[in-house]
PDB file of C-alpha atoms in Angstrom:
ATOM      1  CA  MET M   1     124.928 133.907  96.832  1.00 48.00           C
ATOM      2  CA  LYS M   2     127.256 136.564  95.356  1.00 49.00           C
ATOM      3  CA  PRO M   3     129.700 136.521  98.343  1.00 54.00           C
ATOM      4  CA  LEU M   4     129.920 132.716  97.977  1.00 51.00           C
ATOM      5  CA  LEU M   5     130.707 133.058  94.273  1.00 51.00           C
ATOM      6  CA  LYS M   6     133.415 135.650  95.003  1.00 53.00           C
ATOM      7  CA  LYS M   7     135.015 133.387  97.620  1.00 52.00           C
ATOM      8  CA  THR M   8     134.924 130.482  95.167  1.00 50.00           C
ATOM      9  CA  ASN M   9     136.656 132.588  92.505  1.00 52.00           C
ATOM     10  CA  LEU M  10     139.343 133.652  94.988  1.00 52.00           C
ATOM     11  CA  VAL M  11     140.063 130.055  96.011  1.00 50.00           C
ATOM     12  CA  ILE M  12     140.337 128.953  92.380  1.00 48.00           C
ATOM     13  CA  ALA M  13     142.626 131.899  91.552  1.00 52.00           C
ATOM     14  CA  TYR M  14     144.870 131.041  94.522  1.00 50.00           C
ATOM     15  CA  LEU M  15     145.136 127.411  93.432  1.00 49.00           C
ATOM     16  CA  LEU M  16     146.006 128.457  89.884  1.00 50.00           C
ATOM     17  CA  LEU M  17     148.782 130.747  91.121  1.00 50.00           C
ATOM     18  CA  PHE M  18     150.070 128.090  93.544  1.00 50.00           C
ATOM     19  CA  SER M  19     150.178 125.488  90.772  1.00 44.00           C
ATOM     20  CA  MET M  20     152.468 127.698  88.655  1.00 50.00           C
ATOM     21  CA  SER M  21     155.308 126.767  91.002  1.00 48.00           C
ATOM     22  CA  SER M  22     154.901 123.085  90.098  1.00 47.00           C
ATOM     23  CA  LYS M  23     157.496 121.603  87.759  1.00 54.00           C
ATOM     24  CA  ALA M  24     155.719 118.255  87.223  1.00 61.00           C
ATOM     25  CA  GLN M  25     152.617 118.310  85.063  1.00 85.00           C
ATOM     26  CA  ASP M  26     150.271 115.836  83.371  1.00 90.00           C
ATOM     27  CA  LEU M  27     147.882 116.293  80.481  1.00 93.00           C
ATOM     28  CA  TYR M  28     144.677 114.313  80.995  1.00 96.00           C
ATOM     29  CA  PHE M  29     141.460 113.437  79.207  1.00 96.00           C
ATOM     30  CA  SER M  30     138.492 111.994  81.100  1.00 97.00           C
ATOM     31  CA  THR M  31     135.097 110.737  80.020  1.00 97.00           C
ATOM     32  CA  GLY M  32     132.341 108.613  81.505  1.00 97.00           C
ATOM     33  CA  LEU M  33     128.802 108.673  82.847  1.00 97.00           C
ATOM     34  CA  ASN M  34     126.737 111.127  84.879  1.00 97.00           C
ATOM     35  CA  LEU M  35     123.763 109.782  86.820  1.00 96.00           C
ATOM     36  CA  THR M  36     121.790 112.898  87.730  1.00 95.00           C
ATOM     37  CA  SER M  37     118.881 113.535  90.102  1.00 92.00           C
ATOM     38  CA  TYR M  38     116.994 116.815  89.648  1.00 92.00           C
ATOM     39  CA  VAL M  39     115.821 118.486  92.869  1.00 90.00           C
ATOM     40  CA  PHE M  40     113.162 121.052  91.922  1.00 86.00           C
ATOM     41  CA  LYS M  41     111.298 123.472  94.171  1.00 81.00           C
ATOM     42  CA  SER M  42     108.259 125.105  92.564  1.00 76.00           C
ATOM     43  CA  THR M  43     106.347 128.192  93.668  1.00 72.00           C
ATOM     44  CA  ASP M  44     103.430 126.070  94.903  1.00 70.00           C
ATOM     45  CA  ASN M  45     105.763 123.599  96.680  1.00 63.00           C
ATOM     46  CA  LEU M  46     104.007 120.667  95.009  1.00 59.00           C
ATOM     47  CA  PRO M  47     106.205 117.542  94.808  1.00 57.00           C
ATOM     48  CA  LEU M  48     107.414 116.556  91.355  1.00 66.00           C
ATOM     49  CA  GLU M  49     108.509 112.968  90.829  1.00 69.00           C
ATOM     50  CA  LEU M  50     111.685 113.082  88.722  1.00 83.00           C
ATOM     51  CA  ASN M  51     113.656 110.048  87.622  1.00 87.00           C
ATOM     52  CA  SER M  52     117.427 109.897  87.294  1.00 88.00           C
ATOM     53  CA  LYS M  53     118.869 109.496  83.826  1.00 89.00           C
ATOM     54  CA  SER M  54     122.412 108.783  82.663  1.00 93.00           C
ATOM     55  CA  SER M  55     124.342 111.057  80.318  1.00 96.00           C
ATOM     56  CA  GLN M  56     127.953 111.590  79.286  1.00 96.00           C
ATOM     57  CA  PHE M  57     130.729 114.010  80.196  1.00 97.00           C
ATOM     58  CA  TYR M  58     134.090 114.968  78.686  1.00 97.00           C
ATOM     59  CA  GLU M  59     136.989 116.781  80.333  1.00 97.00           C
ATOM     60  CA  LEU M  60     140.436 117.916  79.148  1.00 96.00           C
ATOM     61  CA  GLY M  61     142.979 119.578  81.398  1.00 94.00           C
ATOM     62  CA  TYR M  62     146.246 119.687  83.311  1.00 91.00           C
ATOM     63  CA  VAL M  63     147.363 118.087  86.583  1.00 92.00           C
ATOM     64  CA  PHE M  64     149.953 119.953  88.665  1.00 89.00           C
ATOM     65  CA  LYS M  65     151.904 117.821  91.166  1.00 87.00           C
ATOM     66  CA  LEU M  66     152.686 119.662  94.397  1.00 85.00           C
ATOM     67  CA  LEU M  67     154.433 119.002  97.724  1.00 82.00           C
ATOM     68  CA  ASP M  68     156.731 116.264  96.396  1.00 80.00           C
ATOM     69  CA  ASN M  69     153.890 114.607  94.496  1.00 83.00           C
ATOM     70  CA  LYS M  70     151.697 114.240  97.605  1.00 89.00           C
ATOM     71  CA  LEU M  71     149.096 116.725  96.415  1.00 90.00           C
ATOM     72  CA  HIS M  72     147.607 116.999  92.918  1.00 92.00           C
ATOM     73  CA  TYR M  73     145.742 120.048  91.652  1.00 92.00           C
ATOM     74  CA  SER M  74     143.929 119.744  88.320  1.00 93.00           C
ATOM     75  CA  ALA M  75     142.131 122.308  86.181  1.00 93.00           C
ATOM     76  CA  GLY M  76     140.153 121.242  83.142  1.00 94.00           C
ATOM     77  CA  LEU M  77     137.528 122.310  80.643  1.00 96.00           C
ATOM     78  CA  ALA M  78     134.484 120.079  81.101  1.00 96.00           C
ATOM     79  CA  ILE M  79     131.309 119.372  79.135  1.00 97.00           C
ATOM     80  CA  ASN M  80     128.590 117.727  81.264  1.00 97.00           C
ATOM     81  CA  GLY M  81     125.168 116.343  80.449  1.00 97.00           C
ATOM     82  CA  PHE M  82     122.563 116.491  83.231  1.00 96.00           C
ATOM     83  CA  ASP M  83     119.333 114.722  82.225  1.00 96.00           C
ATOM     84  CA  ALA M  84     116.107 113.561  83.867  1.00 93.00           C
ATOM     85  CA  THR M  85     112.699 112.107  83.034  1.00 90.00           C
ATOM     86  CA  ALA M  86     109.212 112.152  84.575  1.00 85.00           C
ATOM     87  CA  GLY M  87     105.643 111.251  83.716  1.00 77.00           C
ATOM     88  CA  ASP M  88     102.893 108.701  83.927  1.00 74.00           C
ATOM     89  CA  SER M  89     100.823 106.562  81.563  1.00 70.00           C
ATOM     90  CA  ALA M  90      99.321 109.681  79.950  1.00 77.00           C
ATOM     91  CA  ASN M  91     102.223 112.140  79.840  1.00 81.00           C
ATOM     92  CA  HIS M  92     105.986 111.942  79.368  1.00 85.00           C
ATOM     93  CA  TYR M  93     108.491 114.649  80.317  1.00 86.00           C
ATOM     94  CA  GLU M  94     112.194 114.691  79.535  1.00 92.00           C
ATOM     95  CA  TRP M  95     114.978 117.180  80.315  1.00 93.00           C
ATOM     96  CA  GLU M  96     118.272 117.130  78.414  1.00 95.00           C
ATOM     97  CA  THR M  97     120.862 119.780  79.293  1.00 96.00           C
ATOM     98  CA  THR M  98     124.536 120.378  78.495  1.00 97.00           C
ATOM     99  CA  TYR M  99     126.807 122.577  80.623  1.00 98.00           C
ATOM    100  CA  MET M 100     130.339 123.816  79.978  1.00 96.00           C
ATOM    101  CA  GLY M 101     132.581 124.624  82.908  1.00 95.00           C
ATOM    102  CA  LEU M 102     135.988 124.932  84.519  1.00 95.00           C
ATOM    103  CA  ASN M 103     136.512 121.996  86.851  1.00 96.00           C
ATOM    104  CA  ASN M 104     139.050 122.314  89.688  1.00 94.00           C
ATOM    105  CA  GLN M 105     140.126 119.329  91.779  1.00 95.00           C
ATOM    106  CA  LEU M 106     142.504 119.001  94.708  1.00 94.00           C
ATOM    107  CA  GLN M 107     143.461 115.415  95.531  1.00 95.00           C
ATOM    108  CA  TYR M 108     145.721 113.953  98.211  1.00 95.00           C
ATOM    109  CA  ILE M 109     147.690 110.799  97.416  1.00 95.00           C
ATOM    110  CA  ILE M 110     146.703 108.111  99.945  1.00 95.00           C
ATOM    111  CA  ILE M 111     148.671 105.238  98.411  1.00 90.00           C
ATOM    112  CA  PRO M 112     151.657 106.379  96.292  1.00 89.00           C
ATOM    113  CA  SER M 113     153.069 104.417  93.370  1.00 80.00           C
ATOM    114  CA  GLU M 114     156.521 103.937  94.859  1.00 77.00           C
ATOM    115  CA  ARG M 115     156.485 100.120  95.155  1.00 74.00           C
ATOM    116  CA  MET M 116     153.621  99.165  92.856  1.00 83.00           C
ATOM    117  CA  PRO M 117     152.157 100.490  89.583  1.00 92.00           C
ATOM    118  CA  PHE M 118     149.007 101.763  91.351  1.00 93.00           C
ATOM    119  CA  GLU M 119     148.086 105.026  93.018  1.00 95.00           C
ATOM    120  CA  LEU M 120     145.012 105.883  95.127  1.00 96.00           C
ATOM    121  CA  SER M 121     143.909 109.441  95.859  1.00 96.00           C
ATOM    122  CA  THR M 122     140.908 111.300  97.251  1.00 97.00           C
ATOM    123  CA  GLY M 123     139.919 114.928  97.418  1.00 97.00           C
ATOM    124  CA  LEU M 124     137.484 117.703  96.581  1.00 97.00           C
ATOM    125  CA  GLN M 125     136.282 119.477  93.482  1.00 96.00           C
ATOM    126  CA  MET M 126     134.754 122.855  92.666  1.00 95.00           C
ATOM    127  CA  GLN M 127     133.380 123.539  89.208  1.00 96.00           C
ATOM    128  CA  LEU M 128     132.034 126.757  87.687  1.00 95.00           C
ATOM    129  CA  MET M 129     129.694 126.182  84.749  1.00 96.00           C
ATOM    130  CA  HIS M 130     127.051 127.635  82.434  1.00 96.00           C
ATOM    131  CA  ILE M 131     124.397 126.029  80.241  1.00 97.00           C
ATOM    132  CA  ILE M 132     125.184 125.809  76.515  1.00 96.00           C
ATOM    133  CA  ASN M 133     122.252 123.660  75.378  1.00 96.00           C
ATOM    134  CA  GLY M 134     119.011 122.491  76.947  1.00 96.00           C
ATOM    135  CA  GLU M 135     115.649 121.096  75.885  1.00 95.00           C
ATOM    136  CA  GLN M 136     112.517 119.979  77.656  1.00 93.00           C
ATOM    137  CA  LYS M 137     110.336 117.452  75.875  1.00 91.00           C
ATOM    138  CA  ILE M 138     106.656 117.252  76.793  1.00 88.00           C
ATOM    139  CA  ASN M 139     104.919 114.454  74.890  1.00 86.00           C
ATOM    140  CA  GLY M 140     107.295 114.991  71.980  1.00 80.00           C
ATOM    141  CA  GLU M 141     107.045 118.811  71.908  1.00 89.00           C
ATOM    142  CA  LEU M 142     110.349 120.677  72.438  1.00 92.00           C
ATOM    143  CA  PHE M 143     110.981 123.731  74.649  1.00 93.00           C
ATOM    144  CA  ASP M 144     114.241 125.698  74.953  1.00 95.00           C
ATOM    145  CA  LEU M 145     115.700 125.708  78.494  1.00 95.00           C
ATOM    146  CA  THR M 146     118.703 127.968  77.914  1.00 94.00           C
ATOM    147  CA  LYS M 147     116.659 131.116  78.682  1.00 90.00           C
ATOM    148  CA  GLU M 148     114.942 129.710  81.780  1.00 92.00           C
ATOM    149  CA  LYS M 149     116.376 131.213  84.974  1.00 92.00           C
ATOM    150  CA  GLU M 150     116.337 127.877  86.803  1.00 92.00           C
ATOM    151  CA  PHE M 151     118.771 126.472  84.221  1.00 95.00           C
ATOM    152  CA  SER M 152     120.733 129.515  82.980  1.00 95.00           C
ATOM    153  CA  GLY M 153     123.220 131.745  84.786  1.00 94.00           C
ATOM    154  CA  ILE M 154     126.262 130.737  86.822  1.00 95.00           C
ATOM    155  CA  TRP M 155     126.384 127.380  88.599  1.00 97.00           C
ATOM    156  CA  ILE M 156     128.847 126.042  91.157  1.00 96.00           C
ATOM    157  CA  GLN M 157     129.365 122.320  91.655  1.00 97.00           C
ATOM    158  CA  PRO M 158     131.210 121.267  94.825  1.00 97.00           C
ATOM    159  CA  GLY M 159     131.898 117.581  95.291  1.00 97.00           C
ATOM    160  CA  ALA M 160     134.129 114.772  96.531  1.00 98.00           C
ATOM    161  CA  ILE M 161     136.173 112.362  94.445  1.00 97.00           C
ATOM    162  CA  VAL M 162     138.211 109.178  94.755  1.00 97.00           C
ATOM    163  CA  THR M 163     140.581 108.038  91.994  1.00 97.00           C
ATOM    164  CA  ALA M 164     142.595 104.881  91.314  1.00 97.00           C
ATOM    165  CA  LYS M 165     145.399 105.179  88.766  1.00 95.00           C
ATOM    166  CA  TYR M 166     147.338 102.412  86.987  1.00 96.00           C
ATOM    167  CA  PHE M 167     150.817 103.242  85.682  1.00 94.00           C
ATOM    168  CA  VAL M 168     151.173 101.617  82.267  1.00 95.00           C
ATOM    169  CA  SER M 169     154.610 103.217  82.029  1.00 91.00           C
ATOM    170  CA  ASP M 170     156.459 106.234  83.394  1.00 86.00           C
ATOM    171  CA  ASP M 171     155.011 108.303  80.551  1.00 91.00           C
ATOM    172  CA  TRP M 172     151.285 107.512  80.699  1.00 94.00           C
ATOM    173  CA  GLN M 173     148.632 106.142  83.044  1.00 95.00           C
ATOM    174  CA  LEU M 174     145.000 105.017  83.116  1.00 97.00           C
ATOM    175  CA  SER M 175     142.546 106.040  85.843  1.00 97.00           C
ATOM    176  CA  LEU M 176     139.140 105.090  87.214  1.00 98.00           C
ATOM    177  CA  GLY M 177     137.280 107.463  89.511  1.00 97.00           C
ATOM    178  CA  TYR M 178     134.013 108.105  91.320  1.00 98.00           C
ATOM    179  CA  ASN M 179     132.652 111.564  92.031  1.00 97.00           C
ATOM    180  CA  TYR M 180     129.610 112.740  94.011  1.00 98.00           C
ATOM    181  CA  SER M 181     128.590 116.383  93.681  1.00 97.00           C
ATOM    182  CA  THR M 182     125.741 118.879  93.993  1.00 97.00           C
ATOM    183  CA  ALA M 183     125.323 121.629  91.388  1.00 97.00           C
ATOM    184  CA  ILE M 184     123.692 124.862  92.560  1.00 96.00           C
ATOM    185  CA  ASN M 185     122.531 127.858  90.516  1.00 96.00           C
ATOM    186  CA  VAL M 186     123.967 130.878  92.364  1.00 94.00           C
ATOM    187  CA  SER M 187     122.481 133.490  90.010  1.00 93.00           C
ATOM    188  CA  ASN M 188     118.825 132.395  90.137  1.00 92.00           C
ATOM    189  CA  ASN M 189     116.846 134.853  92.266  1.00 89.00           C
ATOM    190  CA  THR M 190     113.386 133.479  91.457  1.00 88.00           C
ATOM    191  CA  GLU M 191     111.223 131.407  93.796  1.00 85.00           C
ATOM    192  CA  GLU M 192     111.596 128.331  91.588  1.00 86.00           C
ATOM    193  CA  LYS M 193     114.851 126.575  92.469  1.00 88.00           C
ATOM    194  CA  LEU M 194     116.721 123.707  90.846  1.00 91.00           C
ATOM    195  CA  LYS M 195     119.819 121.754  91.788  1.00 93.00           C
ATOM    196  CA  PHE M 196     121.508 118.623  90.461  1.00 95.00           C
ATOM    197  CA  ASN M 197     122.721 115.769  92.662  1.00 95.00           C
ATOM    198  CA  ASN M 198     125.168 113.919  90.464  1.00 97.00           C
ATOM    199  CA  GLN M 199     127.139 110.684  90.593  1.00 97.00           C
ATOM    200  CA  GLN M 200     129.958 110.406  88.091  1.00 97.00           C
ATOM    201  CA  ILE M 201     131.972 107.413  86.907  1.00 97.00           C
ATOM    202  CA  ARG M 202     135.246 108.661  85.407  1.00 97.00           C
ATOM    203  CA  PHE M 203     137.625 106.931  82.984  1.00 97.00           C
ATOM    204  CA  GLY M 204     140.830 108.817  82.253  1.00 97.00           C
ATOM    205  CA  ILE M 205     144.124 108.739  80.411  1.00 97.00           C
ATOM    206  CA  HIS M 206     147.117 110.788  81.620  1.00 96.00           C
ATOM    207  CA  PHE M 207     150.343 111.796  79.865  1.00 94.00           C
ATOM    208  CA  ASN M 208     153.453 113.180  81.530  1.00 91.00           C
ATOM    209  CA  ILE M 209     154.501 116.345  79.713  1.00 85.00           C
ATOM    210  CA  ASN M 210     157.655 117.220  81.684  1.00 73.00           C
TER     211      ASN M 210
END
């Protein structure tokens, strides 16, 4: 997985350098819901029934408008919750984790806002992240997940996104987006593997800063 991580870092670095040539920028804040499915592979390959659970996310960053406003590259600091539950009538299990990361998105404008106050875009994302808090609850007893190799280390989160934006004025806009992604732990070299399949509903506010 190390070559993949190096390639990911190179792509992100190239996008950051390319965006420096952009004169138009937005400051944005996004929040909303994550609906996460844990996909866990144990050493004995026994199936584990895990239920999706909703949690929140927060993201603050910049949007750089490129190629005459046809292409938008954004880079933001994100805090994501990825949670799940499991159990039966006798036992209850719950996982609550929080990850911090650098989220990079590249979106192409499908419908520009030239004749109407709406804009529609779609594109891809790549996020690098690391766990900052995590607990597993087993029948009310708490266990720290931040030291567990399945949860710790470096994660990458590729995904696809679609965004609709409403122009309240020339200076600020509101947005609604949907994102589907898969988070993979690229530093876990144990036999037990974990990944997150995540659906995200995004609500955002954008401010023109130049």
